[in-house]
């Protein structure tokens, strides 16, 4: 056996030496030599592991048919000993096939290793070429020729569109400052190329978004909008798209909000000109939502007439959920709640959303807006009751999502507390007034002398009459509410219009008491 001590890596060759008796007893002996490099030693070890021995340095070779043949030197020695080379080197066919299979398997493994090395080298070469190309593009962005810079910006736009690694590399090479500087050019094509290049560089990369704002791109965009000449519609759409992408970063929200971008976004959203596409309006609405998340931006939004316009647009199914999301952010401040409550028909519109929409998102957001306003203001609760919110909330507690049901229950609880206070105040006032008016009559000498208990009995009868009238009114309200809810349920279930409720349902409506009231 060969031994290697002290982890001393040396170049070794394993040579198999067949002695005179090796052909008979099948034993082989090995010797160690120091001749080749470390790579040759590793290759030798690989061959030994894969096939049990080397096929290159062995004493035997295989002919074309896979038959084991001795080398010329071994054949001469065997003839001198009088041993037939064909017999002395004879093997079983199975062993010959196995040896041939090991050799072919080793060759395949070596081919795979060489192929992997070649692919890795090719990949490295491609990356180096791509890096050189990006360096040339960034160098062209710093050129003095406006045409050359415009072409480079178009290349940045196409390269950064779908490759996140390219965005990072271009930003590291310094592509953002010259692109922001191109916004000062007068040519519209140069402005558009720079705007969309910046837009693609910021996709999914917060560091690039922060770098774009830091380079002063936001103020340059607003300068294009505020110019005496009306901006090109394509330029406006590109600026709106950039505001949408940049406002997604929390650190950019206060900068964009305070820069004066909110009035421009509201103007774009309200613009009825056909030159402004629907995509630009969608982007403006989403950008306003991003900005409304930051509390300090709400004051800038309230300075515009955005809230009345949003309430008018609530009938649009495509925009309703996003509009309600903006209103949900606005009601988080007292100023926002006051602005909403001052809009005429604000509560009828919000209550109507609960009636016609089947979208869980719209129901949850509309109920949230109403819940916050009902919790904060008694006057708003009264306006909600006048808008008929009770029946809509009852239906929502039955058919809405889990979150919408919880919010509807909270609103009903607020309304129930107010109703209880009103009823108790009415009863107390009536009793005091009755006592004050009837005291002299009940306390007359004739009545007292004839029937001392008659006064109390008369007062109780009047009170019972009053209570019975209240109960009748309450009962009638409950029945109307249940019938309205049943009609809506039937309508949503697509049942026939002549659907007749069961006797069990009728018994429930007739036996209802004031405890069934939601308020």
Coordinates of C-alpha atoms in Angstrom, one line a residue:
X1 CA 0.0 0.0 0.0
X2 CA 1.0 3.5 -0.6
X3 CA 0.9 6.1 2.2
X4 CA 0.9 9.9 2.0
X5 CA 1.9 11.7 5.2
X6 CA 1.5 15.3 6.4
X7 CA -1.0 16.2 3.7
X8 CA 1.8 16.7 1.3
X9 CA 0.2 16.9 -2.1
X10 CA 2.5 15.5 -4.7
X11 CA 2.2 14.2 -8.3
X12 CA 1.7 10.5 -8.3
X13 CA 1.0 7.7 -10.9
X14 CA -0.4 4.4 -10.0
X15 CA 1.2 1.7 -12.2
X16 CA -0.2 -1.9 -12.0
X17 CA 2.5 -4.5 -12.2
X18 CA 1.5 -8.1 -12.9
X19 CA 4.0 -10.6 -11.6
X20 CA 4.6 -14.0 -13.1
X21 CA 1.8 -15.5 -11.1
X22 CA -0.6 -12.6 -11.5
X23 CA -2.4 -14.2 -14.5
X24 CA -3.0 -17.4 -12.5
X25 CA -4.0 -16.1 -9.1
X26 CA -5.6 -12.8 -10.2
X27 CA -3.5 -10.6 -7.7
X28 CA -2.0 -7.3 -8.9
X29 CA 0.6 -5.1 -7.3
X30 CA 0.9 -1.3 -7.5
X31 CA 3.9 1.1 -7.4
X32 CA 4.0 4.8 -6.7
X33 CA 5.9 7.2 -8.9
X34 CA 6.4 11.0 -8.8
X35 CA 6.1 12.3 -12.3
X36 CA 3.0 14.2 -13.2
X37 CA 1.2 17.3 -12.1
X38 CA -1.6 17.6 -9.5
X39 CA -4.2 17.7 -12.3
X40 CA -2.9 14.4 -13.6
X41 CA -3.1 12.9 -10.1
X42 CA -6.8 14.0 -9.7
X43 CA -7.6 12.6 -13.1
X44 CA -6.0 9.3 -12.1
X45 CA -8.0 9.2 -8.9
X46 CA -11.2 9.9 -10.8
X47 CA -10.4 7.0 -13.2
X48 CA -9.6 4.7 -10.3
X49 CA -12.9 5.5 -8.5
X50 CA -15.1 5.3 -11.6
X51 CA -13.7 2.0 -13.1
X52 CA -11.5 0.5 -10.4
X53 CA -8.3 1.3 -12.2
X54 CA -6.9 3.2 -15.1
X55 CA -7.5 2.3 -18.7
X56 CA -4.7 4.5 -19.9
X57 CA -1.8 3.1 -17.9
X58 CA -2.8 -0.5 -17.6
X59 CA -0.9 -3.4 -19.1
X60 CA -3.9 -4.5 -21.2
X61 CA -5.8 -2.9 -24.1
X62 CA -9.1 -3.6 -25.8
X63 CA -9.5 -4.3 -29.5
X64 CA -12.3 -3.0 -31.6
X65 CA -14.6 -5.8 -30.4
X66 CA -14.0 -5.3 -26.7
X67 CA -11.6 -8.3 -26.4
X68 CA -8.8 -7.8 -23.9
X69 CA -5.3 -8.0 -25.6
X70 CA -1.9 -7.9 -24.0
X71 CA 0.6 -5.2 -24.7
X72 CA 3.6 -6.1 -26.9
X73 CA 6.0 -6.1 -24.0
X74 CA 3.7 -8.4 -22.0
X75 CA 3.3 -10.7 -25.0
X76 CA 7.1 -11.1 -25.4
X77 CA 7.5 -11.9 -21.7
X78 CA 4.7 -14.5 -21.9
X79 CA 6.2 -16.1 -25.0
X80 CA 9.6 -16.4 -23.3
X81 CA 7.9 -18.2 -20.4
X82 CA 6.1 -20.5 -22.9
X83 CA 2.7 -19.2 -22.0
X84 CA 0.1 -18.7 -24.7
X85 CA -0.9 -15.1 -24.8
X86 CA -4.4 -15.9 -25.8
X87 CA -4.9 -18.3 -22.9
X88 CA -2.9 -16.4 -20.4
X89 CA -4.8 -13.2 -20.9
X90 CA -8.2 -14.9 -21.4
X91 CA -11.2 -13.4 -19.5
X92 CA -14.8 -14.1 -19.4
X93 CA -17.0 -12.2 -21.8
X94 CA -18.9 -10.6 -18.9
X95 CA -15.8 -9.0 -17.5
X96 CA -14.7 -7.7 -20.9
X97 CA -18.1 -6.0 -21.4
X98 CA -17.9 -4.6 -17.9
X99 CA -14.4 -3.1 -18.5
X100 CA -15.6 -1.6 -21.8
X101 CA -18.7 -0.1 -20.1
X102 CA -16.5 1.5 -17.4
X103 CA -14.3 3.1 -20.0
X104 CA -17.2 4.6 -21.9
X105 CA -18.9 5.8 -18.7
X106 CA -15.7 7.6 -17.7
X107 CA -15.4 9.2 -21.1
X108 CA -19.0 10.5 -20.8
X109 CA -18.4 11.9 -17.4
X110 CA -15.3 13.7 -18.6
X111 CA -17.2 15.1 -21.6
X112 CA -19.9 16.5 -19.2
X113 CA -17.2 18.1 -17.0
X114 CA -15.6 19.7 -20.0
X115 CA -18.9 20.9 -21.3
X116 CA -19.8 22.5 -17.9
X117 CA -16.4 24.2 -17.9
X118 CA -17.0 25.5 -21.4
X119 CA -20.5 26.8 -20.5
X120 CA -19.2 28.6 -17.5
X121 CA -16.5 30.2 -19.5
X122 CA -19.0 31.2 -22.2
X123 CA -21.3 32.7 -19.5
X124 CA -18.5 34.8 -18.1
X125 CA -17.6 36.0 -21.5
X126 CA -21.2 37.1 -22.2
X127 CA -21.4 39.0 -18.9
X128 CA -18.1 40.8 -19.7
X129 CA -19.5 41.8 -23.1
X130 CA -22.8 43.0 -21.6
X131 CA -20.9 45.1 -19.0
X132 CA -18.8 46.7 -21.8
X133 CA -22.0 47.5 -23.7
X134 CA -23.5 49.2 -20.6
X135 CA -20.4 51.2 -20.1
X136 CA -20.6 52.5 -23.6
X137 CA -24.2 53.4 -23.2
X138 CA -23.5 55.4 -20.0
X139 CA -20.6 57.1 -21.7
X140 CA -22.9 58.1 -24.5
X141 CA -25.4 59.6 -22.0
X142 CA -22.6 62.0 -20.9
X143 CA -21.9 63.1 -24.5
X144 CA -22.3 66.7 -25.7
X145 CA -24.5 65.6 -28.6
X146 CA -28.2 65.7 -27.8
X147 CA -28.9 63.1 -30.5
X148 CA -26.3 60.7 -29.1
X149 CA -27.7 61.1 -25.6
X150 CA -31.3 60.5 -26.9
X151 CA -30.2 57.3 -28.5
X152 CA -28.4 56.2 -25.4
X153 CA -31.6 57.0 -23.3
X154 CA -33.6 54.8 -25.7
X155 CA -31.1 52.0 -25.2
X156 CA -31.4 52.4 -21.4
X157 CA -35.2 52.2 -21.6
X158 CA -35.1 48.9 -23.6
X159 CA -32.3 47.3 -21.6
X160 CA -33.8 48.2 -18.2
X161 CA -37.3 47.2 -19.0
X162 CA -37.2 43.5 -18.0
X163 CA -33.8 42.9 -16.5
X164 CA -33.4 43.8 -12.8
X165 CA -29.6 43.2 -12.8
X166 CA -29.2 45.6 -15.7
X167 CA -31.1 48.3 -13.7
X168 CA -28.7 47.9 -10.8
X169 CA -25.6 48.0 -13.0
X170 CA -26.7 51.1 -14.9
X171 CA -27.4 52.9 -11.7
X172 CA -24.0 52.0 -10.3
X173 CA -22.4 53.1 -13.5
X174 CA -24.0 56.6 -13.1
X175 CA -26.8 56.6 -15.6
X176 CA -29.4 58.4 -13.5
X177 CA -27.9 62.0 -13.2
X178 CA -27.5 62.5 -17.0
X179 CA -31.0 61.1 -17.6
X180 CA -32.4 63.6 -15.1
X181 CA -30.4 66.4 -16.8
X182 CA -32.0 65.5 -20.2
X183 CA -35.4 66.7 -18.8
X184 CA -34.1 70.3 -19.4
X185 CA -33.9 69.7 -23.2
X186 CA -36.5 71.4 -25.3
X187 CA -37.0 68.6 -27.8
X188 CA -40.0 66.5 -26.9
X189 CA -38.4 63.2 -28.1
X190 CA -35.5 63.7 -25.7
X191 CA -37.8 64.4 -22.8
X192 CA -39.9 61.3 -23.5
X193 CA -36.8 59.1 -23.9
X194 CA -35.4 60.3 -20.6
X195 CA -38.7 60.0 -18.7
X196 CA -39.3 56.4 -19.8
X197 CA -35.7 55.4 -19.1
X198 CA -36.0 56.8 -15.6
X199 CA -39.3 55.0 -15.2
X200 CA -37.8 51.6 -16.2
X201 CA -34.8 52.1 -14.0
X202 CA -37.1 52.5 -10.9
X203 CA -39.2 49.4 -11.5
X204 CA -38.9 47.2 -8.5
X205 CA -35.8 49.0 -7.2
X206 CA -36.1 51.3 -4.2
X207 CA -32.5 52.5 -4.3
X208 CA -33.0 53.7 -7.9
X209 CA -36.3 55.4 -6.9
X210 CA -34.5 57.3 -4.1
X211 CA -31.6 58.2 -6.4
X212 CA -34.0 59.6 -9.1
X213 CA -35.7 61.9 -6.6
X214 CA -32.3 62.9 -5.1
X215 CA -31.1 63.8 -8.6
X216 CA -33.9 66.4 -8.8
X217 CA -36.0 64.6 -11.4
X218 CA -39.3 65.5 -9.6
X219 CA -38.8 69.2 -9.7
X220 CA -37.6 69.0 -13.3
X221 CA -40.8 67.1 -14.2
X222 CA -43.0 69.8 -12.5
X223 CA -41.0 72.5 -14.4
X224 CA -42.1 70.8 -17.7
X225 CA -45.7 70.9 -16.6
X226 CA -45.7 74.5 -15.4
X227 CA -44.1 75.8 -18.5
X228 CA -46.0 78.5 -20.4
X229 CA -46.5 76.2 -23.3
X230 CA -48.9 73.4 -22.7
X231 CA -47.0 70.1 -22.3
X232 CA -47.3 67.4 -24.9
X233 CA -49.9 64.8 -23.8
X234 CA -47.2 62.0 -24.2
X235 CA -44.9 63.9 -21.8
X236 CA -47.7 64.4 -19.3
X237 CA -48.6 60.7 -19.4
X238 CA -44.9 59.8 -18.8
X239 CA -44.7 62.2 -15.9
X240 CA -47.8 60.7 -14.3
X241 CA -46.3 57.2 -14.7
X242 CA -43.1 58.4 -13.0
X243 CA -45.0 59.9 -10.1
X244 CA -46.8 56.6 -9.7
X245 CA -43.6 54.6 -9.5
X246 CA -41.7 57.1 -7.3
X247 CA -44.6 57.6 -4.9
X248 CA -44.5 53.8 -4.0
X249 CA -41.4 54.5 -1.9
X250 CA -42.4 55.8 1.6
X251 CA -39.4 58.2 1.8
X252 CA -40.5 59.8 -1.5
X253 CA -44.1 60.4 -0.5
X254 CA -43.6 63.7 1.5
X255 CA -41.2 65.0 -1.1
X256 CA -43.6 64.5 -4.0
X257 CA -46.6 65.6 -2.0
X258 CA -45.1 68.9 -1.0
X259 CA -43.6 69.6 -4.4
X260 CA -46.9 70.5 -6.0
X261 CA -47.6 67.3 -7.8
X262 CA -51.0 66.8 -6.2
X263 CA -52.8 69.5 -8.2
X264 CA -51.3 68.2 -11.4
X265 CA -52.5 64.6 -10.7
X266 CA -56.0 65.9 -9.8
X267 CA -56.1 67.9 -13.0
X268 CA -55.1 64.8 -15.0
X269 CA -57.7 62.7 -13.3
X270 CA -60.5 65.2 -13.9
X271 CA -59.4 66.0 -17.5
X272 CA -62.2 65.1 -19.9
X273 CA -60.1 65.7 -22.9
X274 CA -59.8 62.7 -25.1
X275 CA -56.1 63.3 -25.5
X276 CA -55.6 62.0 -22.0
X277 CA -55.9 58.3 -22.1
X278 CA -57.6 56.1 -19.5
X279 CA -54.3 54.6 -18.5
X280 CA -53.0 58.0 -17.5
X281 CA -56.2 58.6 -15.3
X282 CA -55.7 55.2 -13.7
X283 CA -52.1 56.0 -12.9
X284 CA -53.1 59.4 -11.5
X285 CA -55.6 57.9 -9.2
X286 CA -53.2 55.3 -8.0
X287 CA -50.5 57.9 -7.4
X288 CA -53.0 60.0 -5.4
X289 CA -53.7 56.9 -3.3
X290 CA -50.0 56.4 -2.6
X291 CA -49.6 60.0 -1.6
X292 CA -52.7 59.9 0.7
X293 CA -51.1 57.2 2.8
X294 CA -48.7 59.8 4.2
X295 CA -50.8 61.9 6.7
X296 CA -49.0 65.2 5.9
X297 CA -50.1 64.9 2.3
X298 CA -53.8 64.9 3.2
X299 CA -53.8 68.7 3.6
X300 CA -52.5 69.1 0.1
X301 CA -55.3 66.8 -1.2
X302 CA -58.0 68.7 0.7
X303 CA -56.8 72.0 -0.9
X304 CA -58.1 70.7 -4.2
X305 CA -61.7 69.7 -5.1
X306 CA -60.8 66.0 -5.2
X307 CA -63.4 64.7 -2.7
X308 CA -66.6 65.8 -4.5
X309 CA -65.2 64.5 -7.8
X310 CA -64.4 61.1 -6.1
X311 CA -67.9 60.8 -4.7
X312 CA -69.3 61.5 -8.1
X313 CA -67.1 58.8 -9.7
X314 CA -68.1 56.1 -7.2
X315 CA -70.6 54.7 -9.7
X316 CA -67.7 53.6 -11.9
X317 CA -67.1 49.9 -11.2
X318 CA -63.4 50.0 -12.3
X319 CA -62.5 53.0 -10.1
X320 CA -64.8 52.5 -7.1
X321 CA -62.5 50.4 -5.0
X322 CA -59.5 52.7 -5.5
X323 CA -61.7 55.7 -4.8
X324 CA -62.9 54.2 -1.5
X325 CA -59.3 53.4 -0.6
X326 CA -58.4 57.1 -0.9
X327 CA -61.5 58.1 1.2
X328 CA -60.4 55.5 3.8
X329 CA -57.1 57.3 4.1
X330 CA -58.7 60.7 4.3
X331 CA -61.1 59.9 7.1
X332 CA -58.2 59.1 9.3
X333 CA -57.8 62.9 10.1
X334 CA -60.5 65.3 11.4
X335 CA -60.0 67.6 8.5
X336 CA -60.7 64.7 6.1
X337 CA -63.9 63.7 7.9
X338 CA -65.2 67.3 7.9
X339 CA -64.4 67.6 4.2
X340 CA -66.4 64.5 3.4
X341 CA -69.4 65.4 5.6
X342 CA -69.6 68.8 4.0
X343 CA -70.2 67.3 0.5
X344 CA -73.9 67.3 -0.3
X345 CA -75.4 63.7 -0.6
X346 CA -72.1 62.2 0.6
X347 CA -73.8 59.8 3.0
X348 CA -76.6 58.7 0.5
X349 CA -73.8 58.0 -2.0
X350 CA -71.8 55.9 0.5
X351 CA -74.9 54.1 1.7
X352 CA -75.9 53.4 -1.8
X353 CA -72.5 51.7 -2.4
X354 CA -73.5 49.1 0.2
X355 CA -76.7 48.4 -1.6
X356 CA -75.5 48.0 -5.2
X357 CA -72.0 46.6 -5.0
X358 CA -71.2 42.9 -4.6
X359 CA -67.5 43.4 -4.4
X360 CA -66.1 42.5 -0.9
X361 CA -63.4 45.1 -1.2
X362 CA -65.9 47.9 -1.9
X363 CA -68.2 46.8 0.9
X364 CA -65.3 46.6 3.4
X365 CA -63.9 50.0 2.5
X366 CA -67.3 51.8 2.3
X367 CA -68.3 50.3 5.7
X368 CA -64.9 51.4 7.1
X369 CA -65.5 55.0 6.0
X370 CA -69.0 55.0 7.5
X371 CA -67.8 53.3 10.7
X372 CA -65.1 55.9 11.4
X373 CA -67.4 58.8 10.7
X374 CA -70.2 57.3 12.7
X375 CA -67.9 56.8 15.7
X376 CA -66.5 60.3 15.6
X377 CA -69.6 62.5 15.0
X378 CA -73.2 62.5 16.2
X379 CA -74.3 64.7 13.3
X380 CA -72.9 62.2 10.8
X381 CA -74.8 59.4 12.5
X382 CA -78.0 61.3 12.1
X383 CA -77.3 61.9 8.4
X384 CA -76.7 58.2 8.0
X385 CA -80.0 57.3 9.5
X386 CA -81.8 59.8 7.3
X387 CA -80.0 58.1 4.3
X388 CA -81.5 54.8 5.2
X389 CA -78.4 53.1 6.4
X390 CA -80.2 50.7 8.8
X391 CA -81.6 48.3 6.1
X392 CA -78.3 48.3 4.2
X393 CA -76.3 47.4 7.3
X394 CA -78.8 44.6 8.2
X395 CA -78.3 43.1 4.7
X396 CA -74.5 43.5 5.0
X397 CA -74.5 41.6 8.3
X398 CA -76.2 38.7 6.5
X399 CA -74.6 38.7 3.1
X400 CA -71.3 40.6 3.5
X401 CA -67.8 39.3 4.0
X402 CA -66.5 38.7 7.6
X403 CA -64.8 42.0 7.9
X404 CA -67.8 43.9 6.4
X405 CA -70.1 42.2 8.8
X406 CA -68.0 43.2 11.8
X407 CA -67.9 46.8 10.6
X408 CA -71.6 46.9 9.9
X409 CA -72.2 45.6 13.5
X410 CA -70.1 48.3 14.9
X411 CA -72.1 51.0 13.1
X412 CA -75.4 49.4 14.2
X413 CA -74.1 49.5 17.8
X414 CA -73.4 53.2 17.5
X415 CA -76.8 53.9 16.1
X416 CA -78.5 51.7 18.7
X417 CA -76.9 53.7 21.5
X418 CA -78.1 57.0 20.0
X419 CA -81.6 55.6 19.6
X420 CA -81.7 54.4 23.2
X421 CA -80.7 57.8 24.4
X422 CA -83.4 59.5 22.3
X423 CA -86.1 57.1 23.6
X424 CA -85.1 57.5 27.2
X425 CA -85.1 61.2 26.9
X426 CA -88.5 61.3 25.2
X427 CA -90.1 59.1 27.9
X428 CA -88.5 61.1 30.7
X429 CA -89.7 64.4 29.2
X430 CA -93.3 63.1 28.7
X431 CA -93.5 61.7 32.2
X432 CA -92.3 65.0 33.8
X433 CA -94.7 67.0 31.6
X434 CA -97.6 64.8 32.5
X435 CA -96.8 65.1 36.2
X436 CA -96.6 68.8 36.0
X437 CA -99.8 69.3 34.1
X438 CA -102.0 66.7 35.8
X439 CA -100.8 67.4 39.4
X440 CA -103.4 70.1 40.1
X441 CA -106.2 68.0 38.5
X442 CA -105.2 64.9 40.3
X443 CA -104.7 66.8 43.5
X444 CA -108.2 68.4 43.5
X445 CA -110.2 68.0 46.6
X446 CA -113.1 66.3 44.9
X447 CA -110.9 63.7 43.3
X448 CA -108.9 63.1 46.3
X449 CA -111.9 62.8 48.6
X450 CA -113.8 60.5 46.3
X451 CA -110.9 58.2 45.0
X452 CA -107.4 58.6 46.3
X453 CA -106.1 55.9 44.0
X454 CA -107.9 57.2 40.9
X455 CA -105.1 59.7 40.0
X456 CA -102.4 57.0 39.9
X457 CA -104.6 54.7 37.8
X458 CA -105.4 57.5 35.3
X459 CA -101.7 58.3 34.9
X460 CA -100.8 54.7 34.4
X461 CA -103.5 54.3 31.8
X462 CA -102.2 57.3 29.9
X463 CA -98.6 56.0 30.1
X464 CA -99.7 52.6 28.9
X465 CA -101.4 54.2 25.9
X466 CA -98.2 56.1 25.1
X467 CA -96.1 53.0 25.5
X468 CA -98.5 51.0 23.3
X469 CA -98.2 53.7 20.5
X470 CA -94.4 53.5 20.8
X471 CA -94.5 49.7 20.6
X472 CA -96.7 49.8 17.5
X473 CA -94.4 52.3 15.8
X474 CA -91.3 50.1 16.6
X475 CA -93.1 47.0 15.5
X476 CA -94.0 48.6 12.2
X477 CA -90.4 49.8 11.6
X478 CA -89.1 46.2 12.3
X479 CA -91.5 44.7 9.9
X480 CA -90.7 47.2 7.1
X481 CA -87.0 46.6 7.6
X482 CA -87.3 42.8 7.5
X483 CA -89.5 43.0 4.4
X484 CA -87.0 45.3 2.6
X485 CA -84.2 43.0 3.5
X486 CA -86.1 40.0 2.2
X487 CA -86.8 41.7 -1.1
X488 CA -83.0 42.4 -1.5
X489 CA -82.1 38.8 -0.6
X490 CA -84.7 37.5 -3.1
X491 CA -83.3 39.8 -5.8
X492 CA -79.7 38.7 -5.1
X493 CA -80.7 35.1 -5.1
X494 CA -82.4 35.5 -8.5
X495 CA -85.6 34.1 -7.2
X496 CA -89.0 34.7 -9.0
X497 CA -90.5 38.1 -8.3
X498 CA -93.7 36.4 -7.0
X499 CA -91.7 34.6 -4.4
X500 CA -93.8 34.2 -1.2
X501 CA -92.1 34.0 2.2
X502 CA -92.8 30.9 4.3
X503 CA -95.1 30.9 7.2
X504 CA -92.1 30.6 9.5
X505 CA -90.8 33.9 8.2
X506 CA -94.2 35.5 8.6
X507 CA -94.3 34.3 12.2
X508 CA -90.9 35.8 12.9
X509 CA -92.0 39.2 11.5
X510 CA -95.2 39.2 13.5
X511 CA -93.6 38.2 16.7
X512 CA -90.7 40.6 16.6
X513 CA -90.3 43.1 19.4
X514 CA -88.2 46.2 20.0
X515 CA -85.3 43.9 20.9
X516 CA -84.8 43.2 17.2
X517 CA -84.0 46.8 16.5
X518 CA -80.5 47.4 15.2
X519 CA -80.3 50.8 16.9

